[in-house]
PDB file of C-alpha atoms in Angstrom:
ATOM      1  CA  MET Q  25      -0.738  -4.868  38.565  1.00 48.00           C
ATOM      2  CA  PRO Q  26      -2.218  -6.131  41.324  1.00 55.00           C
ATOM      3  CA  GLU Q  27      -1.691  -9.571  42.687  1.00 64.00           C
ATOM      4  CA  VAL Q  28      -4.048 -12.370  42.375  1.00 62.00           C
ATOM      5  CA  LYS Q  29      -4.626 -14.632  44.976  1.00 66.00           C
ATOM      6  CA  SER Q  30      -5.042 -18.330  44.206  1.00 67.00           C
ATOM      7  CA  ILE Q  31      -6.961 -21.117  46.079  1.00 76.00           C
ATOM      8  CA  PHE Q  32      -4.467 -23.088  47.108  1.00 75.00           C
ATOM      9  CA  ARG Q  33      -1.612 -22.283  49.317  1.00 78.00           C
ATOM     10  CA  GLU Q  34       1.965 -22.816  48.539  1.00 75.00           C
ATOM     11  CA  VAL Q  35       3.969 -25.659  49.664  1.00 74.00           C
ATOM     12  CA  LEU Q  36       8.019 -25.222  49.808  1.00 74.00           C
ATOM     13  CA  PRO Q  37      10.016 -28.926  49.717  1.00 72.00           C
ATOM     14  CA  LYS Q  38      12.340 -29.206  52.406  1.00 78.00           C
ATOM     15  CA  GLN Q  39      14.453 -31.365  50.098  1.00 80.00           C
ATOM     16  CA  GLY Q  40      14.655 -31.903  46.257  1.00 76.00           C
ATOM     17  CA  GLN Q  41      14.376 -29.217  43.277  1.00 74.00           C
ATOM     18  CA  LEU Q  42      12.012 -26.351  43.331  1.00 69.00           C
ATOM     19  CA  SER Q  43      10.393 -25.705  40.287  1.00 71.00           C
ATOM     20  CA  MET Q  44       8.851 -22.403  39.233  1.00 72.00           C
ATOM     21  CA  GLU Q  45       6.156 -21.545  36.216  1.00 76.00           C
ATOM     22  CA  ASP Q  46       6.590 -18.274  34.521  1.00 78.00           C
ATOM     23  CA  VAL Q  47       3.158 -16.898  34.184  1.00 80.00           C
ATOM     24  CA  PRO Q  48       2.872 -14.398  31.213  1.00 82.00           C
ATOM     25  CA  THR Q  49       1.831 -11.044  31.885  1.00 84.00           C
ATOM     26  CA  MET Q  50       0.066  -7.998  29.671  1.00 85.00           C
ATOM     27  CA  VAL Q  51       2.716  -5.523  28.735  1.00 84.00           C
ATOM     28  CA  LEU Q  52       1.723  -2.301  27.817  1.00 88.00           C
ATOM     29  CA  CYS Q  53       3.544  -0.343  24.926  1.00 88.00           C
ATOM     30  CA  LYS Q  54       3.510   3.236  23.154  1.00 88.00           C
ATOM     31  CA  PRO Q  55       0.496   3.446  20.787  1.00 86.00           C
ATOM     32  CA  LYS Q  56       1.728   3.241  17.243  1.00 86.00           C
ATOM     33  CA  LEU Q  57       0.480   6.300  15.213  1.00 86.00           C
ATOM     34  CA  LEU Q  58      -1.022   5.304  11.978  1.00 81.00           C
ATOM     35  CA  PRO Q  59      -1.392   7.692   8.834  1.00 79.00           C
ATOM     36  CA  LEU Q  60      -4.361   9.169   7.838  1.00 84.00           C
ATOM     37  CA  LYS Q  61      -3.609   8.207   4.103  1.00 83.00           C
ATOM     38  CA  SER Q  62      -1.617   5.340   3.059  1.00 87.00           C
ATOM     39  CA  VAL Q  63       1.244   5.649   0.763  1.00 88.00           C
ATOM     40  CA  THR Q  64      -0.460   3.680  -1.723  1.00 91.00           C
ATOM     41  CA  LEU Q  65      -3.957   5.683  -1.569  1.00 91.00           C
ATOM     42  CA  GLU Q  66      -1.653   9.110  -1.956  1.00 91.00           C
ATOM     43  CA  LYS Q  67       0.126   7.888  -4.936  1.00 94.00           C
ATOM     44  CA  LEU Q  68      -3.201   6.725  -6.672  1.00 95.00           C
ATOM     45  CA  GLU Q  69      -4.950  10.111  -5.991  1.00 95.00           C
ATOM     46  CA  LYS Q  70      -1.685  11.971  -7.491  1.00 96.00           C
ATOM     47  CA  MET Q  71      -2.120   9.667 -10.545  1.00 97.00           C
ATOM     48  CA  GLN Q  72      -5.808  10.535 -10.858  1.00 97.00           C
ATOM     49  CA  MET Q  73      -4.972  14.538 -10.370  1.00 96.00           C
ATOM     50  CA  GLU Q  74      -2.256  14.005 -13.200  1.00 97.00           C
ATOM     51  CA  ALA Q  75      -4.782  12.090 -15.303  1.00 96.00           C
ATOM     52  CA  GLN Q  76      -7.464  15.006 -15.059  1.00 96.00           C
ATOM     53  CA  LYS Q  77      -5.023  17.554 -15.752  1.00 96.00           C
ATOM     54  CA  ALA Q  78      -3.894  15.758 -19.084  1.00 96.00           C
ATOM     55  CA  VAL Q  79      -7.407  15.095 -19.959  1.00 95.00           C
ATOM     56  CA  LYS Q  80      -8.523  18.924 -19.416  1.00 95.00           C
ATOM     57  CA  LEU Q  81      -5.103  20.150 -21.380  1.00 94.00           C
ATOM     58  CA  GLN Q  82      -5.947  18.140 -24.376  1.00 93.00           C
ATOM     59  CA  GLU Q  83      -9.870  19.454 -24.018  1.00 93.00           C
ATOM     60  CA  LEU Q  84      -8.315  23.125 -24.132  1.00 91.00           C
ATOM     61  CA  ALA Q  85      -6.030  21.973 -27.088  1.00 91.00           C
ATOM     62  CA  MET Q  86      -9.078  20.488 -28.923  1.00 89.00           C
ATOM     63  CA  LYS Q  87     -11.247  23.709 -28.429  1.00 88.00           C
ATOM     64  CA  GLU Q  88      -8.587  25.630 -29.810  1.00 88.00           C
ATOM     65  CA  GLN Q  89      -8.340  23.702 -32.651  1.00 87.00           C
ATOM     66  CA  ASN Q  90     -12.165  24.119 -33.510  1.00 82.00           C
ATOM     67  CA  GLN Q  91     -11.893  27.692 -33.401  1.00 74.00           C
TER      68      GLN Q  91
END
Protein backbone atom coordinates (compact mmCIF):
# COMPACT_ATOMS: atom_id res chain seq x y z
CA MET A 1 0.00 0.00 0.00
CA PRO A 2 1.49 3.40 -0.89
CA GLU A 3 2.55 5.63 1.93
CA VAL A 4 0.49 8.76 2.55
CA LYS A 5 2.51 11.94 2.96
CA SER A 6 1.26 14.10 5.79
CA ILE A 7 1.25 17.85 6.02
CA PHE A 8 2.91 17.71 9.42
CA ARG A 9 6.55 16.91 9.91
CA GLU A 10 7.64 14.46 12.57
CA VAL A 11 9.21 15.76 15.74
CA LEU A 12 11.02 13.20 17.90
CA PRO A 13 11.50 14.22 21.52
CA LYS A 14 15.00 14.10 22.92
CA GLN A 15 13.68 13.42 26.43
CA GLY A 16 10.57 11.76 27.84
CA GLN A 17 8.29 9.15 26.37
CA LEU A 18 7.56 8.54 22.74
CA SER A 19 4.01 7.48 21.89
CA MET A 20 2.70 6.28 18.58
CA GLU A 21 -0.85 5.87 17.27
CA ASP A 22 -1.72 2.76 15.33
CA VAL A 23 -3.69 3.65 12.21
CA PRO A 24 -6.05 0.87 11.07
CA THR A 25 -5.49 -0.24 7.49
CA MET A 26 -7.64 -2.21 5.10
CA VAL A 27 -6.97 -5.95 5.08
CA LEU A 28 -8.05 -7.88 2.02
CA CYS A 29 -9.23 -11.43 2.55
CA LYS A 30 -10.20 -14.25 0.22
CA PRO A 31 -13.68 -13.98 -1.26
CA LYS A 32 -16.24 -16.33 0.21
CA LEU A 33 -18.19 -18.53 -2.17
CA LEU A 34 -21.90 -18.35 -1.58
CA PRO A 35 -24.21 -21.16 -2.66
CA LEU A 36 -26.57 -20.38 -5.53
CA LYS A 37 -29.47 -21.72 -3.49
CA SER A 38 -29.79 -21.60 0.24
CA VAL A 39 -30.33 -24.79 2.22
CA THR A 40 -33.78 -23.57 3.26
CA LEU A 41 -34.78 -22.92 -0.35
CA GLU A 42 -33.63 -26.41 -1.36
CA LYS A 43 -35.68 -27.93 1.48
CA LEU A 44 -38.77 -25.95 0.44
CA GLU A 45 -38.37 -27.02 -3.20
CA LYS A 46 -37.99 -30.64 -2.14
CA MET A 47 -41.13 -30.44 0.02
CA GLN A 48 -43.05 -28.84 -2.86
CA MET A 49 -41.98 -31.56 -5.31
CA GLU A 50 -42.99 -34.28 -2.85
CA ALA A 51 -46.38 -32.61 -2.36
CA GLN A 52 -46.90 -32.40 -6.14
CA LYS A 53 -46.04 -36.09 -6.51
CA ALA A 54 -48.52 -36.96 -3.76
CA VAL A 55 -51.27 -34.95 -5.51
CA LYS A 56 -50.55 -36.67 -8.83
CA LEU A 57 -50.72 -40.09 -7.18
CA GLN A 58 -54.05 -39.19 -5.57
CA GLU A 59 -55.41 -37.98 -8.93
CA LEU A 60 -54.34 -41.22 -10.62
CA ALA A 61 -55.95 -43.25 -7.84
CA MET A 62 -59.19 -41.26 -8.19
CA LYS A 63 -59.22 -41.81 -11.97
CA GLU A 64 -58.69 -45.56 -11.53
CA GLN A 65 -61.52 -45.76 -9.00
CA ASN A 66 -63.89 -43.91 -11.34
CA GLN A 67 -63.20 -46.24 -14.28
